[in-house]
mmCIF file of C-alpha atoms and ligand atoms in Angstrom:
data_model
loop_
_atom_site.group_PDB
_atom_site.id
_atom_site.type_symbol
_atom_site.label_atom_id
_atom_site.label_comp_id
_atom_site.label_asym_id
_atom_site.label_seq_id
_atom_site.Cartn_x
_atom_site.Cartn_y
_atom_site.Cartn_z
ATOM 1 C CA UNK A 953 0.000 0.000 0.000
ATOM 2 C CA UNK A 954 1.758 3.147 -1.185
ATOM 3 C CA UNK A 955 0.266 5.252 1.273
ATOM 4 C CA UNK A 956 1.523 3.841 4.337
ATOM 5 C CA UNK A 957 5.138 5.073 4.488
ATOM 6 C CA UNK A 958 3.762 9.171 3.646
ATOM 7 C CA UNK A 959 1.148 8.767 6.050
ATOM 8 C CA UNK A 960 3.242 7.599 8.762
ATOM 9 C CA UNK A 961 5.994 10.418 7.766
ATOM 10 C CA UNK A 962 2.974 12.962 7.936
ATOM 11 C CA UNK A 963 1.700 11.964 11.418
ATOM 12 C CA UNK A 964 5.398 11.979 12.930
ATOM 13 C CA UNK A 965 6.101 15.538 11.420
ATOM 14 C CA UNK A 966 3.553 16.418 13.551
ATOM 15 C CA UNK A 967 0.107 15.445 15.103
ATOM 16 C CA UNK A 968 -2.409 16.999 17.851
ATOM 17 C CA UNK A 969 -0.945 17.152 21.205
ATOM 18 C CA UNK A 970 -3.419 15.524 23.386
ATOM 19 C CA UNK A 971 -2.580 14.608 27.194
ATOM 20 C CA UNK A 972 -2.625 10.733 26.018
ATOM 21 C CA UNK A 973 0.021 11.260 24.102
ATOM 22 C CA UNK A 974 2.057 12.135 26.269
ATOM 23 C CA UNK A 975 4.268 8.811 26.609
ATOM 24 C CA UNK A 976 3.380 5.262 25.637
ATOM 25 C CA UNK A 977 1.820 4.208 29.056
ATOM 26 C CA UNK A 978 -1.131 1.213 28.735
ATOM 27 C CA UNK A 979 -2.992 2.574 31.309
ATOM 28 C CA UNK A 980 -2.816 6.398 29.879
ATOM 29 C CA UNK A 981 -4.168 4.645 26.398
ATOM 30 C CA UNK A 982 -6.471 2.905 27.502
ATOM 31 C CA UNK A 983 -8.148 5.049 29.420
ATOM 32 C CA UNK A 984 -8.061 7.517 26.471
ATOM 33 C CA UNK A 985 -9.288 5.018 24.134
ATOM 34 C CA UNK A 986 -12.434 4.085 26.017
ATOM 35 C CA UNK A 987 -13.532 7.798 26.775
ATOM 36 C CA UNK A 988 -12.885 8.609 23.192
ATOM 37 C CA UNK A 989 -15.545 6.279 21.914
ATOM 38 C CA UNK A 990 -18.376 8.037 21.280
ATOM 39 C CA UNK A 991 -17.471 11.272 22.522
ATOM 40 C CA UNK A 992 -14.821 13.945 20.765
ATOM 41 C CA UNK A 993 -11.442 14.401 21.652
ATOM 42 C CA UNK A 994 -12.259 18.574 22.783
ATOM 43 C CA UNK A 995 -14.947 16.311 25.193
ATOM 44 C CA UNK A 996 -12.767 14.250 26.625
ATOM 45 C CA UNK A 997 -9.290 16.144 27.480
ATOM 46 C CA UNK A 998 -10.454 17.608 30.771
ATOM 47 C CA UNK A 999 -12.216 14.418 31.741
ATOM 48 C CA UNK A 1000 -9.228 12.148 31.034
ATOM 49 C CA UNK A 1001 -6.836 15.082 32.711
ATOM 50 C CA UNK A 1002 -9.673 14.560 36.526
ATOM 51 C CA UNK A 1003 -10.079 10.985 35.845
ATOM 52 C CA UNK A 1004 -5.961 10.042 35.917
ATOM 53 C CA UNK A 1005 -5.304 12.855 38.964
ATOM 54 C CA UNK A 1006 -8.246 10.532 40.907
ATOM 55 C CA UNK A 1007 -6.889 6.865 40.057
ATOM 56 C CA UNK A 1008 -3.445 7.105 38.345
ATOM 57 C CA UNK A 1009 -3.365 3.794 37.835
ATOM 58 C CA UNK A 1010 -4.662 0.480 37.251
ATOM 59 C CA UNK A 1011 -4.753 -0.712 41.024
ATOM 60 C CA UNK A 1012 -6.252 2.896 41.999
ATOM 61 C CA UNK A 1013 -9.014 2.329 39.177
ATOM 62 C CA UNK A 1014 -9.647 -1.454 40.905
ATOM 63 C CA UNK A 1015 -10.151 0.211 44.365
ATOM 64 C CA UNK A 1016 -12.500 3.556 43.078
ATOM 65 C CA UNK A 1017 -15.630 3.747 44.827
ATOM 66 C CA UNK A 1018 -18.467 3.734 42.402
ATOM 67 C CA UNK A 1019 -19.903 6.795 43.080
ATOM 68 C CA UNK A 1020 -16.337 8.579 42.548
ATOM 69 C CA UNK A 1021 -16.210 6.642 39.581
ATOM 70 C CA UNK A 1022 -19.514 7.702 38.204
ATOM 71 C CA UNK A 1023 -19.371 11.456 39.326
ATOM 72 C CA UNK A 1024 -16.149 12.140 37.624
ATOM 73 C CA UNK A 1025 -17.936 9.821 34.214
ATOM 74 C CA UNK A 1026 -21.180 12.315 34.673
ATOM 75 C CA UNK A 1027 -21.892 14.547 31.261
ATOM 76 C CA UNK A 1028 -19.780 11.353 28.817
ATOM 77 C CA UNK A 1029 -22.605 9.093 28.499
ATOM 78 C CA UNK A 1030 -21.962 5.249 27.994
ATOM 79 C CA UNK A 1031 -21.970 4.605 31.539
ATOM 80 C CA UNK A 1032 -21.482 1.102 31.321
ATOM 81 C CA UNK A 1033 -17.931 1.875 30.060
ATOM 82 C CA UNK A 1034 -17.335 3.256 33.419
ATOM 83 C CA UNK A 1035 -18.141 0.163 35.030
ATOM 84 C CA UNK A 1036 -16.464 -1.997 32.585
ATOM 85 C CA UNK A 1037 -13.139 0.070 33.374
ATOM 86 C CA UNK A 1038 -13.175 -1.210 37.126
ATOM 87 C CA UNK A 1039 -14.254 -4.159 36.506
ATOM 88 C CA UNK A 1040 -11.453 -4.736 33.597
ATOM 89 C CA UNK A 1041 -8.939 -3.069 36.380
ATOM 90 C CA UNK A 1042 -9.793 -5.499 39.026
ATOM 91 C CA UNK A 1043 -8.720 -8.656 36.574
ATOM 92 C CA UNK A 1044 -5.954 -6.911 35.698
ATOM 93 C CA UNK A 1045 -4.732 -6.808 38.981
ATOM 94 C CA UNK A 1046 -5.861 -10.004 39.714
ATOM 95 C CA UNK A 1047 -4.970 -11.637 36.604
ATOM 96 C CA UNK A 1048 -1.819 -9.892 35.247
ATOM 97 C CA UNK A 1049 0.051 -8.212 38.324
ATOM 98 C CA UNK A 1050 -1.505 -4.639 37.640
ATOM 99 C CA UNK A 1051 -0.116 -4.309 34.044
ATOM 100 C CA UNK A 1052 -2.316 -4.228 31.381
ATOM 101 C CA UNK A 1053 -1.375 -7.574 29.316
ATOM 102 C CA UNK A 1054 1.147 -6.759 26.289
ATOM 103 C CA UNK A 1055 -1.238 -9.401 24.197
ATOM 104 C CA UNK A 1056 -3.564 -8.541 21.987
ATOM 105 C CA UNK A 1057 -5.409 -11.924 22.796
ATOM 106 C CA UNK A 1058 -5.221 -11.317 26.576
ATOM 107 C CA UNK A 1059 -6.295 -7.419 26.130
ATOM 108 C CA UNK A 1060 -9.081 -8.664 23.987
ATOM 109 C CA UNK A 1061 -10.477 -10.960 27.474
ATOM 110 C CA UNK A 1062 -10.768 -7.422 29.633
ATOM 111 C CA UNK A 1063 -14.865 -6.002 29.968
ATOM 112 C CA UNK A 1064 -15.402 -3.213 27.691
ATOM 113 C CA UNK A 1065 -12.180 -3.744 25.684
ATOM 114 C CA UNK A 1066 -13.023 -5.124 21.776
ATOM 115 C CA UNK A 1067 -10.949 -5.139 18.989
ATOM 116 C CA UNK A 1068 -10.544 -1.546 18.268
ATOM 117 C CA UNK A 1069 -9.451 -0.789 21.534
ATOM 118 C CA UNK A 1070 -6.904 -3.860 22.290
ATOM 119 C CA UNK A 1071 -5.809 -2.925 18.620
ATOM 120 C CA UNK A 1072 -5.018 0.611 20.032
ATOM 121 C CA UNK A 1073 -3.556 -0.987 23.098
ATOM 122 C CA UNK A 1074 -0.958 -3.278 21.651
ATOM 123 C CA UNK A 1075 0.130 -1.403 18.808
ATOM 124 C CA UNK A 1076 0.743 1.918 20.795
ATOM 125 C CA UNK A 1077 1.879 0.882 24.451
ATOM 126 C CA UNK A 1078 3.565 -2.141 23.112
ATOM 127 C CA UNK A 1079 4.067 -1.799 19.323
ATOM 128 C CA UNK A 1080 2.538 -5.212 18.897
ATOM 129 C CA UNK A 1081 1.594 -5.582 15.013
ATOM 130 C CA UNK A 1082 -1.810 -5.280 15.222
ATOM 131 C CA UNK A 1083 -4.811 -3.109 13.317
ATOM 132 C CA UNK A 1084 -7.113 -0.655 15.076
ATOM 133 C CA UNK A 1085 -9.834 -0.224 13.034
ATOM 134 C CA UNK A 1086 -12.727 2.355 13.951
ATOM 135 C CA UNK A 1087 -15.164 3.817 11.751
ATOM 136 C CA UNK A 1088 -12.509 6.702 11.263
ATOM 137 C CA UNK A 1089 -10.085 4.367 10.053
ATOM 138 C CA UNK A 1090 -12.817 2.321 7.896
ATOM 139 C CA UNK A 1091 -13.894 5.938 6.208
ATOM 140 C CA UNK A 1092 -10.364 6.397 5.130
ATOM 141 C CA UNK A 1093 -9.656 3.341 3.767
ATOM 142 C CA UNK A 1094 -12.994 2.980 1.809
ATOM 143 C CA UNK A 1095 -11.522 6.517 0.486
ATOM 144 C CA UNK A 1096 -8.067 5.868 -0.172
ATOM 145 C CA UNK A 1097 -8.510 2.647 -2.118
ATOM 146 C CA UNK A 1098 -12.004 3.121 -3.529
ATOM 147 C CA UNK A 1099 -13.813 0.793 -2.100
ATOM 148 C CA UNK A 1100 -17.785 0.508 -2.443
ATOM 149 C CA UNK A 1101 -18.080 -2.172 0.253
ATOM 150 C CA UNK A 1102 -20.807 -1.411 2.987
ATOM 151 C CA UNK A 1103 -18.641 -0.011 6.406
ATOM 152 C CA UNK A 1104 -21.411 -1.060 8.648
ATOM 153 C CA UNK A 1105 -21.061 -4.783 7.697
ATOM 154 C CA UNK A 1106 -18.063 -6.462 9.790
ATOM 155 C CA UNK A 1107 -17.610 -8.273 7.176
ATOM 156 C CA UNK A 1108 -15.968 -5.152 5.531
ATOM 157 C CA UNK A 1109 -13.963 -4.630 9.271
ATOM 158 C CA UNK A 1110 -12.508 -7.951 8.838
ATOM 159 C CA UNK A 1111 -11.408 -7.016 5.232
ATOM 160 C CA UNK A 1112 -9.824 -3.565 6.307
ATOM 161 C CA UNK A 1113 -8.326 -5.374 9.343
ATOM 162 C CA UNK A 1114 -6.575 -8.069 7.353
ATOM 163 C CA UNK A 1115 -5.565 -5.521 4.737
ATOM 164 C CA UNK A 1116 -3.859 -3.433 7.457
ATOM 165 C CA UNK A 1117 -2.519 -6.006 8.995
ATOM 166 C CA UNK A 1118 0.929 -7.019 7.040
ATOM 167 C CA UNK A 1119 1.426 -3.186 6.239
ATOM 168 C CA UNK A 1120 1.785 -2.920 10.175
ATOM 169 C CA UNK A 1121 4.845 -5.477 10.264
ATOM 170 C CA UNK A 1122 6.372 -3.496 7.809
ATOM 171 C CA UNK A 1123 6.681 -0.611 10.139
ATOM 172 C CA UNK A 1124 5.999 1.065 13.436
ATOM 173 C CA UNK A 1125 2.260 -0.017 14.416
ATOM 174 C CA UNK A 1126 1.647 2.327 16.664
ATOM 175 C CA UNK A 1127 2.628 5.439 14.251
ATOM 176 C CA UNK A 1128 0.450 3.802 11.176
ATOM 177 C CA UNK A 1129 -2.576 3.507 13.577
ATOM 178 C CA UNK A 1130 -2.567 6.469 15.050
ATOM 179 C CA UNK A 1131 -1.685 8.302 11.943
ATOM 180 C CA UNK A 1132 -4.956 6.574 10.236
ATOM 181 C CA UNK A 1133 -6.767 7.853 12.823
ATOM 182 C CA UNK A 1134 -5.267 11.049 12.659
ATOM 183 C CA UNK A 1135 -6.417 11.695 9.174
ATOM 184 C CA UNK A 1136 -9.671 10.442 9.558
ATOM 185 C CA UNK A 1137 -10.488 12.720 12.070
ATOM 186 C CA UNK A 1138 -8.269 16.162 10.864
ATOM 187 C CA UNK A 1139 -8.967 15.955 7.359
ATOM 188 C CA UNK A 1140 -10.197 12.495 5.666
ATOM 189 C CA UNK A 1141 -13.577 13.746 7.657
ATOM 190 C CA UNK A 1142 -17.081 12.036 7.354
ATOM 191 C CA UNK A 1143 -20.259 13.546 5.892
ATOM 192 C CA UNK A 1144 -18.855 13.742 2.369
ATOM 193 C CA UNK A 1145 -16.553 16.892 3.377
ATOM 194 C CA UNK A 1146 -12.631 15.554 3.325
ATOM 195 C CA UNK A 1147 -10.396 18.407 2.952
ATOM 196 C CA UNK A 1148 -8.462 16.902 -0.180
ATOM 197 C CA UNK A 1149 -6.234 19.660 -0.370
ATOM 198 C CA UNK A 1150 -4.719 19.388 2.880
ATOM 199 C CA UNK A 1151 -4.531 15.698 2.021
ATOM 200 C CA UNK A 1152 -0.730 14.443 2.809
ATOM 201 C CA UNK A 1153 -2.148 11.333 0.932
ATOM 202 C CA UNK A 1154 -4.221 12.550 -1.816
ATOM 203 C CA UNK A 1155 -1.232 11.755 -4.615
ATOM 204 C CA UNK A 1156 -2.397 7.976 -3.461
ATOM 205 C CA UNK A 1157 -5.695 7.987 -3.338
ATOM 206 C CA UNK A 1158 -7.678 6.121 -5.399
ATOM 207 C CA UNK A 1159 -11.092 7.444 -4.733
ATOM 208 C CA UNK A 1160 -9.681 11.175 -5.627
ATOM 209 C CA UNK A 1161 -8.586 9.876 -8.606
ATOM 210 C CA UNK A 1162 -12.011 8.600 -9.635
ATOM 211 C CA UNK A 1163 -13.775 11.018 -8.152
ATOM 212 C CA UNK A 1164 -16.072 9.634 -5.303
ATOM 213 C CA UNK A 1165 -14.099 10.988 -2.521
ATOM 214 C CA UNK A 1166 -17.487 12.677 -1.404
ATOM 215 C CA UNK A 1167 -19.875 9.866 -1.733
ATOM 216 C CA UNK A 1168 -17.381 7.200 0.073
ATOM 217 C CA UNK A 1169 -17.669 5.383 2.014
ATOM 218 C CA UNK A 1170 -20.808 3.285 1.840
ATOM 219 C CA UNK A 1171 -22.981 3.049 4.848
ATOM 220 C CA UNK A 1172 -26.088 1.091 5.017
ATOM 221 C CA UNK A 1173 -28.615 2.930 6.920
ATOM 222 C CA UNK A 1174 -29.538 1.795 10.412
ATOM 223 C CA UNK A 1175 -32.819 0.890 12.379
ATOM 224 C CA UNK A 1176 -34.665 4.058 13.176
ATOM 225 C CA UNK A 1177 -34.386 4.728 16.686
ATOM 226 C CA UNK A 1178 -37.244 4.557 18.976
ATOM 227 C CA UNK A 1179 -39.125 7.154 20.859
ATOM 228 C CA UNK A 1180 -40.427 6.252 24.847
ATOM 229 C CA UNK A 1181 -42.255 8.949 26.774
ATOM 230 C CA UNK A 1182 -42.412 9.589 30.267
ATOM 231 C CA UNK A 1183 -42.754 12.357 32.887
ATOM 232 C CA UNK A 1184 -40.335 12.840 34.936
ATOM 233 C CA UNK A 1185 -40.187 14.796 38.683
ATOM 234 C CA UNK A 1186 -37.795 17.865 39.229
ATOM 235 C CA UNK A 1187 -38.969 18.056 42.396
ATOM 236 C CA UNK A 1188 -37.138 20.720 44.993
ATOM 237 C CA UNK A 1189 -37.474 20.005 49.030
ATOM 238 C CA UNK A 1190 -36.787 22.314 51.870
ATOM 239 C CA UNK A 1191 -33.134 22.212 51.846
ATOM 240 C CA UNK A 1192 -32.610 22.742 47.943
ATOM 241 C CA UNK A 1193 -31.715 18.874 47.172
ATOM 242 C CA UNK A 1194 -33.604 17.179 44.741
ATOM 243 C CA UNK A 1195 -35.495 14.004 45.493
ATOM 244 C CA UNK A 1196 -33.686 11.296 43.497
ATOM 245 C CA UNK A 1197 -33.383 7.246 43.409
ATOM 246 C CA UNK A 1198 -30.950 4.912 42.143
ATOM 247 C CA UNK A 1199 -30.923 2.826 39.004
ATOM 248 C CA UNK A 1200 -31.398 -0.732 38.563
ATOM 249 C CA UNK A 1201 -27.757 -2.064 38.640
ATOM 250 C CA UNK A 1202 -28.809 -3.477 34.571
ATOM 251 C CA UNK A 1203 -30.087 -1.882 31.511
ATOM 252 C CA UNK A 1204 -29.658 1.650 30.287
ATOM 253 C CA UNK A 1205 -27.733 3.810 33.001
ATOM 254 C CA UNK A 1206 -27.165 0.914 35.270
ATOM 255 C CA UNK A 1207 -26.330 1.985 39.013
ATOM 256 C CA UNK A 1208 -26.642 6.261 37.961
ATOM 257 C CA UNK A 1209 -29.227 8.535 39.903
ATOM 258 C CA UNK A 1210 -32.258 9.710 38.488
ATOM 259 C CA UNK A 1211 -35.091 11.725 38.837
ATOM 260 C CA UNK A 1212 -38.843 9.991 39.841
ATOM 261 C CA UNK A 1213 -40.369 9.334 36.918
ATOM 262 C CA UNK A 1214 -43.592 7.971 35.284
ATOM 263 C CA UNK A 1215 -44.395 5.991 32.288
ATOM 264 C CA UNK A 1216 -46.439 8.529 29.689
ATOM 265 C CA UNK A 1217 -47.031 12.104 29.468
ATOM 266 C CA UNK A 1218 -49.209 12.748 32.530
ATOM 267 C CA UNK A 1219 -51.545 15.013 32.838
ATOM 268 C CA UNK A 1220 -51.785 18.048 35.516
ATOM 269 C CA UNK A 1221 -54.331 16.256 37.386
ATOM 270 C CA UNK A 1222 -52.364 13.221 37.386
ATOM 271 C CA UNK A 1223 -48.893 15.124 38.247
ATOM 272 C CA UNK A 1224 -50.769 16.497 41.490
ATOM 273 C CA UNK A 1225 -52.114 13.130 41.976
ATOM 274 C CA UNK A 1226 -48.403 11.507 41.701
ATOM 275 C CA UNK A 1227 -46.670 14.144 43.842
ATOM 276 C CA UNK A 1228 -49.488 13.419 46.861
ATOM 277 C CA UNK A 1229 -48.613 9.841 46.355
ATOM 278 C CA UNK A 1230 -44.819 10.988 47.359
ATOM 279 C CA UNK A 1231 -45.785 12.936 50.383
ATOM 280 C CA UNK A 1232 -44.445 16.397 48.429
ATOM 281 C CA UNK A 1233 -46.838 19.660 49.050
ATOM 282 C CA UNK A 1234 -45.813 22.114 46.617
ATOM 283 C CA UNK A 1235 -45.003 25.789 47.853
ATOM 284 C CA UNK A 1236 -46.725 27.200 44.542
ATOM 285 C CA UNK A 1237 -47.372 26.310 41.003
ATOM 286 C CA UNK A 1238 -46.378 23.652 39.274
ATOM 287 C CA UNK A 1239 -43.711 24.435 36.400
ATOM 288 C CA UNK A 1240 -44.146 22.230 33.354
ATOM 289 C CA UNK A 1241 -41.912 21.876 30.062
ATOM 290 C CA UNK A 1242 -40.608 19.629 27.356
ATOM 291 C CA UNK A 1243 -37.282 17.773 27.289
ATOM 292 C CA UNK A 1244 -35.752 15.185 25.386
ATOM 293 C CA UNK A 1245 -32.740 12.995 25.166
ATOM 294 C CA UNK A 1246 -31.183 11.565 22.481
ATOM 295 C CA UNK A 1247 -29.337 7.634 23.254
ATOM 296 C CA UNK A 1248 -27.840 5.394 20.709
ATOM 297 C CA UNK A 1249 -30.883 3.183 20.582
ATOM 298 C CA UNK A 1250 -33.775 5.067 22.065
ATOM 299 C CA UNK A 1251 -35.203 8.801 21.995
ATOM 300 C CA UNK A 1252 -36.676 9.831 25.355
ATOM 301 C CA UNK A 1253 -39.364 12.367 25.323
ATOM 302 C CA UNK A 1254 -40.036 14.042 28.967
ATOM 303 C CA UNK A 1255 -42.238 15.948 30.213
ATOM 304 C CA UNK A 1256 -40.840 17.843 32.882
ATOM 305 C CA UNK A 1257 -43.130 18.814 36.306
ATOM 306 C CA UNK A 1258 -40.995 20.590 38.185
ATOM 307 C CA UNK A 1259 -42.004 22.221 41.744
ATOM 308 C CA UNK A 1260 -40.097 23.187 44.833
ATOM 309 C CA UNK A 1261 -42.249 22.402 48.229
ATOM 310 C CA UNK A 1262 -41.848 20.184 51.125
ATOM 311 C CA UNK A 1263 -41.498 16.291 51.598
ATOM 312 C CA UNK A 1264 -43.504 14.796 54.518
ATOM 313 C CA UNK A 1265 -40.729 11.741 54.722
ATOM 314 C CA UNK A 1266 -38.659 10.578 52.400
ATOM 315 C CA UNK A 1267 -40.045 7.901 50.886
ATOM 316 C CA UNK A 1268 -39.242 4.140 50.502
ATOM 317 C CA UNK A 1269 -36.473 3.908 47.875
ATOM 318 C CA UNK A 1270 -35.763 7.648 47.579
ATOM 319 C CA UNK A 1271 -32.756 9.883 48.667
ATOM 320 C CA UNK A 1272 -32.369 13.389 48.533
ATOM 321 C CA UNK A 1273 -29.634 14.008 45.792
ATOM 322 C CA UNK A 1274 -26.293 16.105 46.346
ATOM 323 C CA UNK A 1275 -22.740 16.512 44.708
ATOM 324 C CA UNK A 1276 -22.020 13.104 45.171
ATOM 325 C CA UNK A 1277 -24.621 11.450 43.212
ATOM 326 C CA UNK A 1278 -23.834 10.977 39.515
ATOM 327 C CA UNK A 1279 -26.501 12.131 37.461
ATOM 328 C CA UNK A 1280 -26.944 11.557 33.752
ATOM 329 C CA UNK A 1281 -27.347 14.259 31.048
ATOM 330 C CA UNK A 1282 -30.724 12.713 30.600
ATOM 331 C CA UNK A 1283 -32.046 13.740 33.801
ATOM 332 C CA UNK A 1284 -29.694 16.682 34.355
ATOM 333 C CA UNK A 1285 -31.437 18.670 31.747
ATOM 334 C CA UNK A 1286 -34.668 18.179 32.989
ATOM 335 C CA UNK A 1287 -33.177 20.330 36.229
ATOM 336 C CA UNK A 1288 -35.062 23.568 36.373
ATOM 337 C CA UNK A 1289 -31.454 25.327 36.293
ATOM 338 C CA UNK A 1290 -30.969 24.061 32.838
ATOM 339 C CA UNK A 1291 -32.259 24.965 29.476
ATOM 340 C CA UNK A 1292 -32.555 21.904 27.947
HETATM 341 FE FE1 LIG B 2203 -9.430 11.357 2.223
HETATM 342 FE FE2 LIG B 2203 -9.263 13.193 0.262
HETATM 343 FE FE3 LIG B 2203 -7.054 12.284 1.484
HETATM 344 FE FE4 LIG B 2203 -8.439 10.738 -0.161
HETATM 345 S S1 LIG B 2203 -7.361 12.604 -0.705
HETATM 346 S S2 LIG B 2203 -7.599 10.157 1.839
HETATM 347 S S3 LIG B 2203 -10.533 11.358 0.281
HETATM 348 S S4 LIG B 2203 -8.726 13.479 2.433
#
C-alpha cells in the first residue's frame, strides 16, 4: 500500500498534542481510548486530565468507589464503560500483576475492551503488530482505495483489518494507527466533506482519482431509533436537594441517579395526583416543560413537572440528591437550572 510510508511520515512531522500522548503508558491509552468512543477528543481532554489525577493507575481504578467513579464519568454518556473500566482493572490486577497484558489476545479478554481498543492498546503501548480499526479508520480506507463495500457490515472490518494487517509489520504499528486515525479525524472527515487539499495522501488515493471521494464510504442505513415517553419529577425540598433514586444495577444507566419518573405524558391532574402519592406539598405552582434525550438506541421524550415544596418523609427507595450522586445528562437537563 503506497500510502503507508507518507502517512506515517505525515503523522510523525507532527500530530495533535493531546494529554494521552504524552508517553506510551497502557494505562494512559487505555483510558483515552475508552472515553474517546463516542465522545470527541475537545470532550474528553479535561475528563481524562480529573479521571488520571483521581486513580493514576490500574490498582487505583480497581479500588475507586463507584460513586467517585460515576461522578467524575457524569456529562460522557456510555456509563457502562465506566463500570467496565473497574471491573477490567480489578482482573488486571488479579490476573496480570496490575499491568495491562502486552497481548492482543489477553487485552481482547478485559470487559469493555473489543478489537478496536486492544488494537489501540498493543500497537501503541507495546508496538505489537496489530490493526485498530474504527469507523474513522474504515472511512479512510474505503476513500483511499475506492472501495464501495458497505462499512457497517463487519464483514468489511474484517477485510480492512486483514488488509492493514501485514502493512503494520512493515513498520511502526503504533505510528500507522494512530496516523490513520489522525487523518480520519483532521482531514479524511465524514459527511462527504474531506479536505483533499490538505490531504498528505491525496497523490495515493484512489477514490480522488475517480472522483467519489465525497460519496465514500458506503454506509447502510440503520434501524430508526425509537421514541419512549415519560414524565419525569424535578422536584425541589426544603433544603434545595432534589429528590432522586438509584438505578437498577442493569439496563440503560445501570447503578446512575435519576429523577422519579412515570411511564407517559401525565396530565396536571395526574402530576398532582403523583406528587401526593410521594408525600411532596408544593409551595406554589407547578412548572411544566418539554425535554428530550437523544441515546444510541432510544429517543426519550419528557415531560418535565418541576415544583419546589416540602417532603412529609422521604419515601421508601428515595434519597435526597447532592454533589455526590452521579446524574446523567438525561435527567440533568430536565433540572429547572438548565435549558434543555
Ligand atoms: Fe481522504 Fe481526500 Fe485524502 Fe483521499 S485525498 S484520503 S478522500 S482526504
Amino acid at each position: 500500500m503506497d500510502f503507508v510510508e507518507p502517512l506515517a511520515a505525515w503523522y510523525r512531522a507532527g500530530h495533535r498534542a493531546l494529554p494521552w500522548r504524552e508517553n506510551k503508558d497502557a494505562y494512559r491509552i487505555w483510558i483515552s481510548e475508552i472515553m474517546l468512543q463516542q465522545t470527541r477528543v475537545a470532550a474528553v481532554v479535561d475528563y481524562f486530565t480529573r479521571f488520571l489525577a483521581a486513580f493514576p493507575d490500574v490498582c487505583a481504578l480497581a479500588e475507586a468507589d463507584d460513586d467517585r467513579l460515576m461522578k467524575l464519568w457524569e456529562g460522557l454518556g456510555y456509563y457502562s464503560r465506566a463500570r467496565n473500566l473497574k471491573k477490567a482493572a480489578r482482573l488486571v490486577v488479579s490476573d496480570f500483576g496490575g499491568i495491562l497484558p502486552a497481548s492482543y489476545e489477553q487485552l481482547l479478554t478485559l470487559p469493555g475492551i473489543g478489537s478496536y481498543t486492544a488494537g489501540a492498546i498493543a500497537s501503541i503501548a507495546y508496538g505489537i503488530p496489530v490493526p485498530a480499526v474504527d469507523g474513522n479508520v474504515l472511512r479512510v480506507i474505503a476513500r483511499l482505495t475506492n472501495d464501495a463495500s458497505d462499512i457497517a457490515d463487519p464483514k468489511t472490518k474484517e477485510q480492512v483489518f486483514r488488509l492493514l494487517l501485514p502493512e503494520l509489520c512493515k513498520t511502526d504499528p503504533g505510528t500507522l494507527n494512530q496516523a490513520l486515525m489522525e487523518l480520519g479525524a483532521t482531514v479524511c472527515v465524514p459527511n462527504g466533506a474531506p479536505n483533499c487539499a490538505l490531504c498528505p495522501v491525496r497523490a495515493f488515493c484512489r477514490a480522488r482519482m475517480a472522483g467519489t471521494e465525497a460519496v465514500l464510504p458506503v454506509k447502510s442505513a440503520k434501524k430508526p431509533r425509537k421514541t419512549e415517553e415519560k414524565t419525569v419529577f424535578a422536584l425541589k425540598t426544603q433544603d434545595g436537594r432534589f429528590l432522586g433514586l438509584r438505578r437498577p444495577e442493569t439496563g440503560l444507566l445501570a447503578g446512575m441517579y435519576q429523577l422519579p419518573e412515570a411511564e407517559g405524558f401525565l396530565s396536571p391532574a395526574q402530576m398532582a395526583e403523583h406528587l401526593t402519592a410521594l408525600g411532596f406539598s408544593p409551595s406554589g405552582a407547578l412548572a411544566v416543560y418539554d425535554r428530550k434525550h437523544v441515546f444510541t438506541h432510544v429517543e426519550w421524550r419528557m415531560r418535565v413537572c418541576c415544583a419546589a415544596g416540602t417532603l412529609r418523609a422521604l419515601p421508601a427507595g428515595l434519597l435526597l440528591l447532592d454533589e455526590r450522586h452521579a446524574l446523567p445528562t438525561a435527567y440533568r437537563v430536565c433540572l429547572p437550572e438548565s435549558d434543555g
